[in-house]
XYZ file of N, CA and C in Angstrom:
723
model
N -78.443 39.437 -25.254
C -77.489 38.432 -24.788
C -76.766 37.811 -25.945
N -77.556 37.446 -27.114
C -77.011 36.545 -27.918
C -75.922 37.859 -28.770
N -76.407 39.241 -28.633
C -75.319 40.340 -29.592
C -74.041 40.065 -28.615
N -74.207 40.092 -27.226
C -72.914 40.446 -26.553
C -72.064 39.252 -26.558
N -72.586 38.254 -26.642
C -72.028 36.745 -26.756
C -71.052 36.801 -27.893
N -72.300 37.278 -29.367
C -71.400 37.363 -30.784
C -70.141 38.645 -30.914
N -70.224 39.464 -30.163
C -68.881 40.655 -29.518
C -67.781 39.885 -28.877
N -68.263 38.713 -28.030
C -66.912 38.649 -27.189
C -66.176 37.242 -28.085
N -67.001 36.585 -28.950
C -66.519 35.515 -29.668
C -65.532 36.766 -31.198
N -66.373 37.859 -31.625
C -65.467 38.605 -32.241
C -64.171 39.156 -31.855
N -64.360 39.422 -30.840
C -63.056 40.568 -30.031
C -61.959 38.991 -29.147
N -62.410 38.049 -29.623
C -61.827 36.950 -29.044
C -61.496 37.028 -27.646
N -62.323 37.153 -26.768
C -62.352 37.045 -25.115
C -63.040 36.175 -24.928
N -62.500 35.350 -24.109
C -62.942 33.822 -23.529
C -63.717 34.271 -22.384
N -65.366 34.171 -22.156
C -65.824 34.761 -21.393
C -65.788 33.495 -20.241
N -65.690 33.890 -19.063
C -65.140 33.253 -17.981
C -66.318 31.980 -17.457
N -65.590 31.391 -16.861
C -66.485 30.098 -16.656
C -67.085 30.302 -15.426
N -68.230 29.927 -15.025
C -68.983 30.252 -14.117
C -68.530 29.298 -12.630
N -68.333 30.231 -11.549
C -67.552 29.977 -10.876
C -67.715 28.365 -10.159
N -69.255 27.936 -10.133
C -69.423 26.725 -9.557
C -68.497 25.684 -10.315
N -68.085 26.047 -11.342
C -67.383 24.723 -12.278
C -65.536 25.040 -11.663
N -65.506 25.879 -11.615
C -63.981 26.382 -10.712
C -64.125 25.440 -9.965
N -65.162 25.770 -9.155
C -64.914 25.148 -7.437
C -65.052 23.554 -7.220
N -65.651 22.972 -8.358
C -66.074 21.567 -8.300
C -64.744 21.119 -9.019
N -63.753 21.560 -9.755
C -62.500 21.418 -10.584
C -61.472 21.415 -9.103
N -61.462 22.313 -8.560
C -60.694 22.583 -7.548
C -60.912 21.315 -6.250
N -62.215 21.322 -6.083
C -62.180 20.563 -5.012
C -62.501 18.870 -5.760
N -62.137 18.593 -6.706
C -61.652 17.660 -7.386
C -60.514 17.003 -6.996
N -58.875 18.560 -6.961
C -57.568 18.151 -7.147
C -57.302 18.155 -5.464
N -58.124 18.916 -4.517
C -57.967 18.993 -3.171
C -58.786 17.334 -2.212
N -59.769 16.750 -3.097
C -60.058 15.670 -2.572
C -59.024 14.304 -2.483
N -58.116 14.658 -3.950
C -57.271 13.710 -4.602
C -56.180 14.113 -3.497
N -55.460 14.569 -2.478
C -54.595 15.622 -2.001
C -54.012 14.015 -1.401
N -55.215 12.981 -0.259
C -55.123 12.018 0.363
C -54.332 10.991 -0.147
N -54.873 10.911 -1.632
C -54.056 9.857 -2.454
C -52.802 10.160 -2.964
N -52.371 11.166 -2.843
C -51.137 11.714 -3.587
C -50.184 11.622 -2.227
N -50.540 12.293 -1.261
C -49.554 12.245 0.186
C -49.022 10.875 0.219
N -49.910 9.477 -0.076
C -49.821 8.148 0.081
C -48.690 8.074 -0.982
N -49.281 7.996 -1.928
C -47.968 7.710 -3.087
C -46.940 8.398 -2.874
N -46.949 9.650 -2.443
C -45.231 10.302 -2.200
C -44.785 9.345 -1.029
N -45.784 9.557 -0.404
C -44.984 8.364 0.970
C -44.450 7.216 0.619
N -45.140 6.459 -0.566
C -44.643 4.860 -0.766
C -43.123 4.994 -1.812
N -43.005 6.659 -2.277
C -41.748 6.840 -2.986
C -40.883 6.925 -2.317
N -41.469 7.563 -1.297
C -40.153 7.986 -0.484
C -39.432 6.548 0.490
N -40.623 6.105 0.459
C -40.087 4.623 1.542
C -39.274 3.997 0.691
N -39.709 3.627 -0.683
C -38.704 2.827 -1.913
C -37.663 3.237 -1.855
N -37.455 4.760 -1.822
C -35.785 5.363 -2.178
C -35.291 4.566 -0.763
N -35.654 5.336 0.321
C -35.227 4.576 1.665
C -34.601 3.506 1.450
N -35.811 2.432 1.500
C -35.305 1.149 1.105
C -33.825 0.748 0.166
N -33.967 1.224 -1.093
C -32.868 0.947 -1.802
C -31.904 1.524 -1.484
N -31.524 2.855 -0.900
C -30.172 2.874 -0.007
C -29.933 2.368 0.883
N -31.080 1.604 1.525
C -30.379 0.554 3.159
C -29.475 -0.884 1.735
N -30.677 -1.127 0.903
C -30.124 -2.194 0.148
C -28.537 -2.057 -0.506
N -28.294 -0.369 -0.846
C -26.632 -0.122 -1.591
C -25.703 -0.346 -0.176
N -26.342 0.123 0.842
C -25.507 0.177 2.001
C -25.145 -1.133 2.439
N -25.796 -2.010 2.282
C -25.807 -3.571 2.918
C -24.693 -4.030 1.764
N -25.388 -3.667 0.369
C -24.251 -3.940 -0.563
C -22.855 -3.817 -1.034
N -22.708 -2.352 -0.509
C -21.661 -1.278 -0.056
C -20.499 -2.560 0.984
N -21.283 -2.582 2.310
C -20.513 -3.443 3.690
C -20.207 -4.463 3.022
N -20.832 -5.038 1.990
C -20.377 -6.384 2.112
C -19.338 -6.725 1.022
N -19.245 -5.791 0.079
C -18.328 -5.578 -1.008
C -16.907 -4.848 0.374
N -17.008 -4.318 1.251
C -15.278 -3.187 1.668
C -15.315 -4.939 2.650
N -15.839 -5.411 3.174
C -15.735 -6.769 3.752
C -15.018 -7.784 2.984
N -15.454 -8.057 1.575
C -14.863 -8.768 1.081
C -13.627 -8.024 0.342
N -13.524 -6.953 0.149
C -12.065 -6.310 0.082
C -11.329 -6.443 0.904
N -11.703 -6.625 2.004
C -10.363 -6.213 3.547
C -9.955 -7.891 3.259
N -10.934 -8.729 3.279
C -10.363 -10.378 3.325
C -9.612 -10.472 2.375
N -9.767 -10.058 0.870
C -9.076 -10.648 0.030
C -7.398 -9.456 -0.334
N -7.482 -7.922 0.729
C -6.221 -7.398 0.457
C -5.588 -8.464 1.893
N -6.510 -8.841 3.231
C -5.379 -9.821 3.878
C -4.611 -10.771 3.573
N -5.355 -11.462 2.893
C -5.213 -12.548 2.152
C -3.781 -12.253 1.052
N -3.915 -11.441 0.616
C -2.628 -10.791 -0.113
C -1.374 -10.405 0.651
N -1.620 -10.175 1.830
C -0.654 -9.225 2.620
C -0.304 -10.791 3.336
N -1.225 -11.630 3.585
C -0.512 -13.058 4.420
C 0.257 -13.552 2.800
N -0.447 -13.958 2.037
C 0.816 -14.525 1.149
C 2.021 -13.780 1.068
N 2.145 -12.632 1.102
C 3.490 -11.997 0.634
C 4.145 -12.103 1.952
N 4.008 -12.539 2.923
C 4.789 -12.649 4.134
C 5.071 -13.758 4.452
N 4.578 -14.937 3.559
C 4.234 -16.230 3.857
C 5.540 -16.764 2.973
N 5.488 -16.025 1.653
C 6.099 -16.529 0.640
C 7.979 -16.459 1.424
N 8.730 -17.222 1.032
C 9.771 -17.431 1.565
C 11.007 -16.492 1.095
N 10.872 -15.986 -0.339
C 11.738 -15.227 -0.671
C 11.459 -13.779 -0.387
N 10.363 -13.345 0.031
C 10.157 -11.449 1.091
C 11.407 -11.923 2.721
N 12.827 -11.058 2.371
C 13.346 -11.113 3.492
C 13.265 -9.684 4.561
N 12.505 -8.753 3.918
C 12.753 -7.546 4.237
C 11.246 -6.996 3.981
N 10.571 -6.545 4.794
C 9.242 -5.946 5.107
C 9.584 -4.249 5.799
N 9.534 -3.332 4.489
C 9.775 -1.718 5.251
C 7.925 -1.143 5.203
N 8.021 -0.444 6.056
C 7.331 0.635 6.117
C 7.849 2.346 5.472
N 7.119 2.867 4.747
C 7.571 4.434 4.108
C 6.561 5.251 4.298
N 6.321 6.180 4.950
C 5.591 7.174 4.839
C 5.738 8.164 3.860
N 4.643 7.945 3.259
C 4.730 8.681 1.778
C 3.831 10.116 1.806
N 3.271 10.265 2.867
C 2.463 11.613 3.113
C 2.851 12.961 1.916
N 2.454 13.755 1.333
C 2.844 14.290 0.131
C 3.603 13.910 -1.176
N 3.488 12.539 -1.094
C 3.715 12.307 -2.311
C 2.750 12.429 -3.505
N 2.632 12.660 -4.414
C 1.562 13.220 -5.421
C 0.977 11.616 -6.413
N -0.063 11.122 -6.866
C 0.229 9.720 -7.665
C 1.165 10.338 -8.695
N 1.428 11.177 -9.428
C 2.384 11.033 -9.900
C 3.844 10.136 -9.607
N 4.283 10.611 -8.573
C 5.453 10.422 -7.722
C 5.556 9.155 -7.152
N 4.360 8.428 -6.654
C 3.718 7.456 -6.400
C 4.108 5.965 -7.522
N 3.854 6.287 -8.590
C 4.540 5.788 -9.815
C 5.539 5.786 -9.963
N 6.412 6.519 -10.108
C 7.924 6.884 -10.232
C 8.375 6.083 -9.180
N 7.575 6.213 -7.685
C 8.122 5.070 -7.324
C 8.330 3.655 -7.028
N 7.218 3.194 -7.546
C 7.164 1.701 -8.014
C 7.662 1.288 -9.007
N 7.723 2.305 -10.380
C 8.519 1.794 -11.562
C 10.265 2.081 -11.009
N 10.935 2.714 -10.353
C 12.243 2.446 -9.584
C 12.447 1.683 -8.940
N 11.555 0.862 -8.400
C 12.381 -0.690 -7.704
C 12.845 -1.242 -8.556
N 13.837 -2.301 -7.948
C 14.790 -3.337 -8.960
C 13.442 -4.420 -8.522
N 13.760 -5.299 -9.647
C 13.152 -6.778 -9.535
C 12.633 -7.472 -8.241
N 12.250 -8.537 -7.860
C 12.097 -8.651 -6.268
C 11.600 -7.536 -5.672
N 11.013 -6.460 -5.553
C 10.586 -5.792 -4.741
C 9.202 -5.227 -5.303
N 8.031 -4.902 -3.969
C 7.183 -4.494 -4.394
C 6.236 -4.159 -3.511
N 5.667 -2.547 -3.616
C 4.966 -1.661 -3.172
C 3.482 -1.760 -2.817
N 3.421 -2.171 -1.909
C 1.570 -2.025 -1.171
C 0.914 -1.024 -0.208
N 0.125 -0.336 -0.820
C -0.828 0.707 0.367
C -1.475 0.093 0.665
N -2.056 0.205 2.207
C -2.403 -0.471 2.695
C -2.801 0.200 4.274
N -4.271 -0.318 4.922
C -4.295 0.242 6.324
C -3.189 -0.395 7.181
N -2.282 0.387 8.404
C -1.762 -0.171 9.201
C -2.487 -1.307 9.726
N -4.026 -1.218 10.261
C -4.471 -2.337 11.650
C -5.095 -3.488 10.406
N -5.025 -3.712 9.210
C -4.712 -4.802 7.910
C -3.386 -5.446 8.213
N -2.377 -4.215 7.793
C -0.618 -5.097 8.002
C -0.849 -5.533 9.483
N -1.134 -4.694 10.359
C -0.519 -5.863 11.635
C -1.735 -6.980 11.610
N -2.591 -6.858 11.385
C -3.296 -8.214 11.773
C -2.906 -9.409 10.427
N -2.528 -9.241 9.784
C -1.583 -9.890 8.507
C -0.218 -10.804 8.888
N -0.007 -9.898 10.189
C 1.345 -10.365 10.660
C 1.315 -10.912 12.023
N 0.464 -11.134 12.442
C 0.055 -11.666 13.895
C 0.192 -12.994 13.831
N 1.171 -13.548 14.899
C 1.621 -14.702 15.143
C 2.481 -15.066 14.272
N 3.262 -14.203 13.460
C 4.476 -14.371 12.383
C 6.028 -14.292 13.034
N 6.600 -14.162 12.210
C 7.722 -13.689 12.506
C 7.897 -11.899 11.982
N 6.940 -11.782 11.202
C 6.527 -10.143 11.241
C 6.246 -9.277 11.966
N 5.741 -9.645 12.687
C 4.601 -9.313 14.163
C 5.470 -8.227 14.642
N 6.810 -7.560 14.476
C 7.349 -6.553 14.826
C 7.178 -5.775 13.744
N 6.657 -5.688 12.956
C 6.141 -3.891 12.040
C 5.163 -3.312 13.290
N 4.918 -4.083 13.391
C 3.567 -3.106 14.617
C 4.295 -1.930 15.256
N 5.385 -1.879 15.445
C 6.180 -0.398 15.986
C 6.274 0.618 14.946
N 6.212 0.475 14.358
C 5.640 1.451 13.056
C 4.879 1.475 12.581
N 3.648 0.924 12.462
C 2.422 1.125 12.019
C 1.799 1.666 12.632
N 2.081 3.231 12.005
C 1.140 4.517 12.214
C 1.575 5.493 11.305
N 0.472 6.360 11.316
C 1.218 7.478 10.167
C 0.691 6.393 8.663
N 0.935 7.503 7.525
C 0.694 7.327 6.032
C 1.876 5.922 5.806
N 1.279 4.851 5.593
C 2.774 3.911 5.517
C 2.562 3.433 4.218
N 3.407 2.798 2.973
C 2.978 2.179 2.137
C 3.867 1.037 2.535
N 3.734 -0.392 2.301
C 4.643 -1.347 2.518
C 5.796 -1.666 1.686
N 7.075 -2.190 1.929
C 7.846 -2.281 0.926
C 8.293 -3.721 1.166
N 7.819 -4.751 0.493
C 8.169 -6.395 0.256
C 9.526 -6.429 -0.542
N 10.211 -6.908 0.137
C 11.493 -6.989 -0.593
C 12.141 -8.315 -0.431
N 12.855 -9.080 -1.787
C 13.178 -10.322 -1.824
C 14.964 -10.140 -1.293
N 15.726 -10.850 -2.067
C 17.140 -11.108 -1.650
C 17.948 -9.560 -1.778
N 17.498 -9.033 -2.531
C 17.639 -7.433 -3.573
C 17.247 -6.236 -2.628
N 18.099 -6.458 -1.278
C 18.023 -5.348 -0.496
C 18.456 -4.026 -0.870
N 19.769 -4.554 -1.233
C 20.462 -3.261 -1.011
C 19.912 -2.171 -2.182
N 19.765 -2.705 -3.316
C 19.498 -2.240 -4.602
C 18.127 -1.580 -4.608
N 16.850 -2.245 -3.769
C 15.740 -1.608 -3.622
C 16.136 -0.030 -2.139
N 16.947 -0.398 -1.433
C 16.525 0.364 -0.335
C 17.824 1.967 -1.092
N 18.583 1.498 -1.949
C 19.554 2.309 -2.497
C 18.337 3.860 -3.954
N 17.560 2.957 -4.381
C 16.200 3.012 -5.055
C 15.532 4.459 -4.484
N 15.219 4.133 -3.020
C 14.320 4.542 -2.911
C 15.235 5.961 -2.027
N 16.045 5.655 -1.688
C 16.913 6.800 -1.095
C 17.397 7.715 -2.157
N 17.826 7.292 -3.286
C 17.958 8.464 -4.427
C 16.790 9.212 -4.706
N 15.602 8.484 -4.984
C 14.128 9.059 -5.106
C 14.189 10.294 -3.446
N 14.303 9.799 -2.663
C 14.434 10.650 -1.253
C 14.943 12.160 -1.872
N 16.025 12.455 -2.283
C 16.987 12.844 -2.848
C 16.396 14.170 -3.553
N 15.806 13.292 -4.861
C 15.386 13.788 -5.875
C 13.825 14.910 -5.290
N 12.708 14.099 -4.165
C 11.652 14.523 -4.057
C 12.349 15.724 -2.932
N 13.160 15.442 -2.580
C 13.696 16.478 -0.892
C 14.060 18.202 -2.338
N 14.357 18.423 -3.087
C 14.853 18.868 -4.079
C 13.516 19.731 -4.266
N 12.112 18.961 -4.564
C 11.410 19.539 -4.712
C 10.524 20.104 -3.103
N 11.022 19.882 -2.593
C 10.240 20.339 -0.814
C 9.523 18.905 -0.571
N 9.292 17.899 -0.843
C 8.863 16.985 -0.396
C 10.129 15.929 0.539
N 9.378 15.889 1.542
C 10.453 15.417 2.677
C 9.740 13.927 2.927
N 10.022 12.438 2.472
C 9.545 11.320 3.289
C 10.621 10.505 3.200
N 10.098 9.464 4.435
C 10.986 8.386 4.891
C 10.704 7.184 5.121
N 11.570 6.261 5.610
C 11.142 5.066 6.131
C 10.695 5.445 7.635
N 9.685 4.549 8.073
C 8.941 4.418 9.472
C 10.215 3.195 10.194
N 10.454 2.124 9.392
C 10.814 0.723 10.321
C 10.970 0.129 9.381
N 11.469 -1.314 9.480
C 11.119 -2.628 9.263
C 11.515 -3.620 9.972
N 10.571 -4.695 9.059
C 11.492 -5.985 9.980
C 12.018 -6.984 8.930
N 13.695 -7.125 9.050
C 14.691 -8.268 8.220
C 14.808 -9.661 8.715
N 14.043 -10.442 8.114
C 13.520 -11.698 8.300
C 13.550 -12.040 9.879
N 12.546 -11.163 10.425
C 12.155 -11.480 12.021
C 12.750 -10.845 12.731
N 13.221 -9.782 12.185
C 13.987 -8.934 13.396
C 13.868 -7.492 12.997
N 13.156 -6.948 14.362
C 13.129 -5.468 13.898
C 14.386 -4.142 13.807
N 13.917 -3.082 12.752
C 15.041 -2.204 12.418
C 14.101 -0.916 12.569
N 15.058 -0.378 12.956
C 14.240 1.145 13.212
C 14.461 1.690 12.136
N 14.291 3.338 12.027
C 14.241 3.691 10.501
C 15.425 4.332 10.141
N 16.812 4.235 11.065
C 18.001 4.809 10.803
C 18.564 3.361 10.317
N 18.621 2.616 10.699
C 18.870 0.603 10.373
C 18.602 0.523 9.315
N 17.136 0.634 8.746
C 16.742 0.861 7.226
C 17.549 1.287 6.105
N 18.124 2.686 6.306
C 19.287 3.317 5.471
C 20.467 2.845 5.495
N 20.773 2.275 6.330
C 22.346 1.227 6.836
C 22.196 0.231 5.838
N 20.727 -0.633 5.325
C 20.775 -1.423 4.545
C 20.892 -1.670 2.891
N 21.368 -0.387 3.266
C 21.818 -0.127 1.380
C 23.296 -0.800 1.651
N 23.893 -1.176 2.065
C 25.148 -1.701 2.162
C 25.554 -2.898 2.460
N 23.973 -3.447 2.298
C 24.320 -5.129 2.548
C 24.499 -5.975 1.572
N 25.056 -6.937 1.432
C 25.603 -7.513 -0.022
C 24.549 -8.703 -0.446
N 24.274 -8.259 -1.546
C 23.187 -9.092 -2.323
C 23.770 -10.271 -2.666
N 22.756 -11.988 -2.740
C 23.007 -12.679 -2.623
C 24.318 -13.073 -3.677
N 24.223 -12.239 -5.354
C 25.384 -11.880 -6.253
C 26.592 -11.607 -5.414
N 26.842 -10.728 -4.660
C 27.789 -10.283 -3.985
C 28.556 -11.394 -3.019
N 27.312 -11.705 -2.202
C 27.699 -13.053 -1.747
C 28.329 -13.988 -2.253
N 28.066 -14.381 -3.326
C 28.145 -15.893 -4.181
C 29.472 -15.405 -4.212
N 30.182 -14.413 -4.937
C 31.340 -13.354 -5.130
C 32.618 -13.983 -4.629
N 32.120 -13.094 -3.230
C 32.737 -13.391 -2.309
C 33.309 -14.476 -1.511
N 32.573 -15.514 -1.456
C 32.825 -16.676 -1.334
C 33.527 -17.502 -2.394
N 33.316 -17.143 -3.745
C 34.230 -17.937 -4.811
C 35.455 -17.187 -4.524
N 35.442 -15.501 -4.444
C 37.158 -15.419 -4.344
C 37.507 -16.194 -2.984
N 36.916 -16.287 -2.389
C 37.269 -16.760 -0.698
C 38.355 -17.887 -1.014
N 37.158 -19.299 -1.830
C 37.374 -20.394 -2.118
C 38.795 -20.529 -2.814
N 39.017 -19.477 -3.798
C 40.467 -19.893 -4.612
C 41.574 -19.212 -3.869
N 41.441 -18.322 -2.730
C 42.457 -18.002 -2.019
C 42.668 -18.757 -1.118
N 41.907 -19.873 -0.729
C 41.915 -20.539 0.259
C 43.133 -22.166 0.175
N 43.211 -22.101 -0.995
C 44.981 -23.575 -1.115
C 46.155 -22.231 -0.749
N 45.994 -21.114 -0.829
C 47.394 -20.345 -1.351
C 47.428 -19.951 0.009
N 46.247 -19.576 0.749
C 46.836 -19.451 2.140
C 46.875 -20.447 3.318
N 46.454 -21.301 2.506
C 46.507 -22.864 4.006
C 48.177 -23.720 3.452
N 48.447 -23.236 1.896
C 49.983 -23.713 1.540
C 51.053 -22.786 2.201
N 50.555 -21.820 2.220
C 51.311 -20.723 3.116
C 51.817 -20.670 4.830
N 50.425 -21.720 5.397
C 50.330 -21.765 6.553
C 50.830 -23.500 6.808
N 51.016 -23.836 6.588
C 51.345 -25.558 6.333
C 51.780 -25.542 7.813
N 52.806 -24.662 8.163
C 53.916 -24.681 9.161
C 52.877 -24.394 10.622
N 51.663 -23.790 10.487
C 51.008 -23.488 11.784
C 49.958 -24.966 12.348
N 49.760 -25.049 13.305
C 49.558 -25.707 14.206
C 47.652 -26.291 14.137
N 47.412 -27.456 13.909
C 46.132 -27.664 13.756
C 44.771 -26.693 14.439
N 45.314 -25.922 15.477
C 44.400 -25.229 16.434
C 44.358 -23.469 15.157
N 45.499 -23.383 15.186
C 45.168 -22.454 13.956
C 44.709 -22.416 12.844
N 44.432 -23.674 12.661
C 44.070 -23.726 11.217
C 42.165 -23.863 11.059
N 42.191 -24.136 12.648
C 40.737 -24.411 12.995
C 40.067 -23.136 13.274
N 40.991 -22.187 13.971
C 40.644 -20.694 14.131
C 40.273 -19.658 12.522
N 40.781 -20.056 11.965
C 40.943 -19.819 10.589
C 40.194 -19.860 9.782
N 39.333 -21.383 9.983
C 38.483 -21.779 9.324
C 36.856 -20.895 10.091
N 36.959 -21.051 11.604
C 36.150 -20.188 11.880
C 35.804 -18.994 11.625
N 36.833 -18.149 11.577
C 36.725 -16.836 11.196
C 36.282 -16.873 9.928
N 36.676 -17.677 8.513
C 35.742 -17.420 7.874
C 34.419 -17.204 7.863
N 34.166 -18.658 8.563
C 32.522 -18.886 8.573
C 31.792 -17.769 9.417
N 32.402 -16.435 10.375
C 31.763 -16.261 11.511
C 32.119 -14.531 10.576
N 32.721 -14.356 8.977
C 33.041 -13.377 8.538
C 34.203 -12.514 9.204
N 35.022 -12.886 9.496
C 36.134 -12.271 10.344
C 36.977 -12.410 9.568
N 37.437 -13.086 8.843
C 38.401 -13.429 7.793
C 39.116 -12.420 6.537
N 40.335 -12.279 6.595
C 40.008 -11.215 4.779
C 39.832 -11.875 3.992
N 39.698 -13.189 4.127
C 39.477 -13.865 2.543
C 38.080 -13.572 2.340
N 36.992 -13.268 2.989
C 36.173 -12.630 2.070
C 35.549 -11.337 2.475
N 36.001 -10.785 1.286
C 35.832 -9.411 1.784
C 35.107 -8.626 0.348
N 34.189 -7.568 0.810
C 33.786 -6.944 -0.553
C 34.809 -6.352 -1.659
């Protein structure tokens, strides 16, 4: 025994362990089996747990987003100088393009994405409360101050430019300080005269106005009252673009 012992320690073979020590090793890691099922279980409940906790955290963070983009969308409707509220469906526009078109507005104007059922509940009980006929579809909002014509002129060249590349979008609607426009009305409003234009117009009005009432001296107080109306009611050529 002791030669074959000193052979297998020479020839370096690990002579095998006698099987009762296997089985008492084994049924060691198979007794432990109870305690291990437990602990995977109490891991698995933790993970559980902490995704109900991201999820709760999750709701209450897009909750306090929706209040504070309303909250944004009521001031900008609130504020007195937005006379013009469009809707644009921008569906294939790329963020590239997206950019290009916010850095092309003139001054006074300015671009919000946004869910439709946000804008209309933003505008409920306003004088806004008519976008709701267009709110559907990809819309981004377009807030616009006195600087109609110049923003809606803006965004129709961009039209232009993206139609060029196969991208086709438009206006949905709007509404011009409380009154709704469909989306052919929209494009009509590149031709409305900015409050500059206005002011304009009315100063030439003003200095033509001795040369043609010296002119008219000879007509009759009822004409001169008709006269004066038609200015005010824009009928007049004294002011004209």
């Amino acid at each position: 025994m002791a030669a074959m012992m000193s052979m297998c320690a020479v020839s370096g073979v690990v002579a095998p362990r006698p099987a009762s020590s296997m089985v008492a090793k084994n049924s060691s890691f198979m007794g432990g089996g109870s305690s291990a099922s437990a602990g995977f279980s109490g891991v698995r409940g933790g993970v559980v747990g902490e995704r109900r906790g991201a999820l709760v955290i999750q709701m209450a963070a897009t909750k306090e987003k929706k209040n504070r983009d309303l909250n944004m969308l009521k001031g900008r409707l609130a504020d007195e100088s937005t006379l013009l509220v469009a809707g644009f469906r921008y569906q294939g526009l790329s963020v590239k393009r997206m950019i290009e078109f916010r850095r092309a507005l003139p001054e006074g104007a300015h671009l919000l994405i946004t869910k439709n059922t946000l804008m209309v509940k933003a505008t409920e009980g306003t004088k806004w409360a008519g976008i709701e006929a267009c709110a559907s579809g990809m819309n981004a909002w377009l807030f616009v101050d006195e600087n109609i014509a110049p923003s809606i002129k803006a965004v129709k060249d961009l039209q232009k430019k993206w139609k060029k590349g196969g991208v086709e979008v438009e206006f949905a609607g709007a509404v011009l300080d409380g009154k709704y426009v469909d989306a052919s009305g929209v494009d009509a409003l590149e031709n409305l005269p900015t409050k500059k234009d206005l002011i304009t117009m009315i100063a030439v009005g003003i200095k033509q106005v001795p040369t043609k009432l010296a002119r008219g001296t000879k007509g009759t107080a009822n004409k001169l009252a008709y006269g004066v109306k038609a200015i005010a009611d824009g009928d007049s050529s004294l002011i004209t673009a």
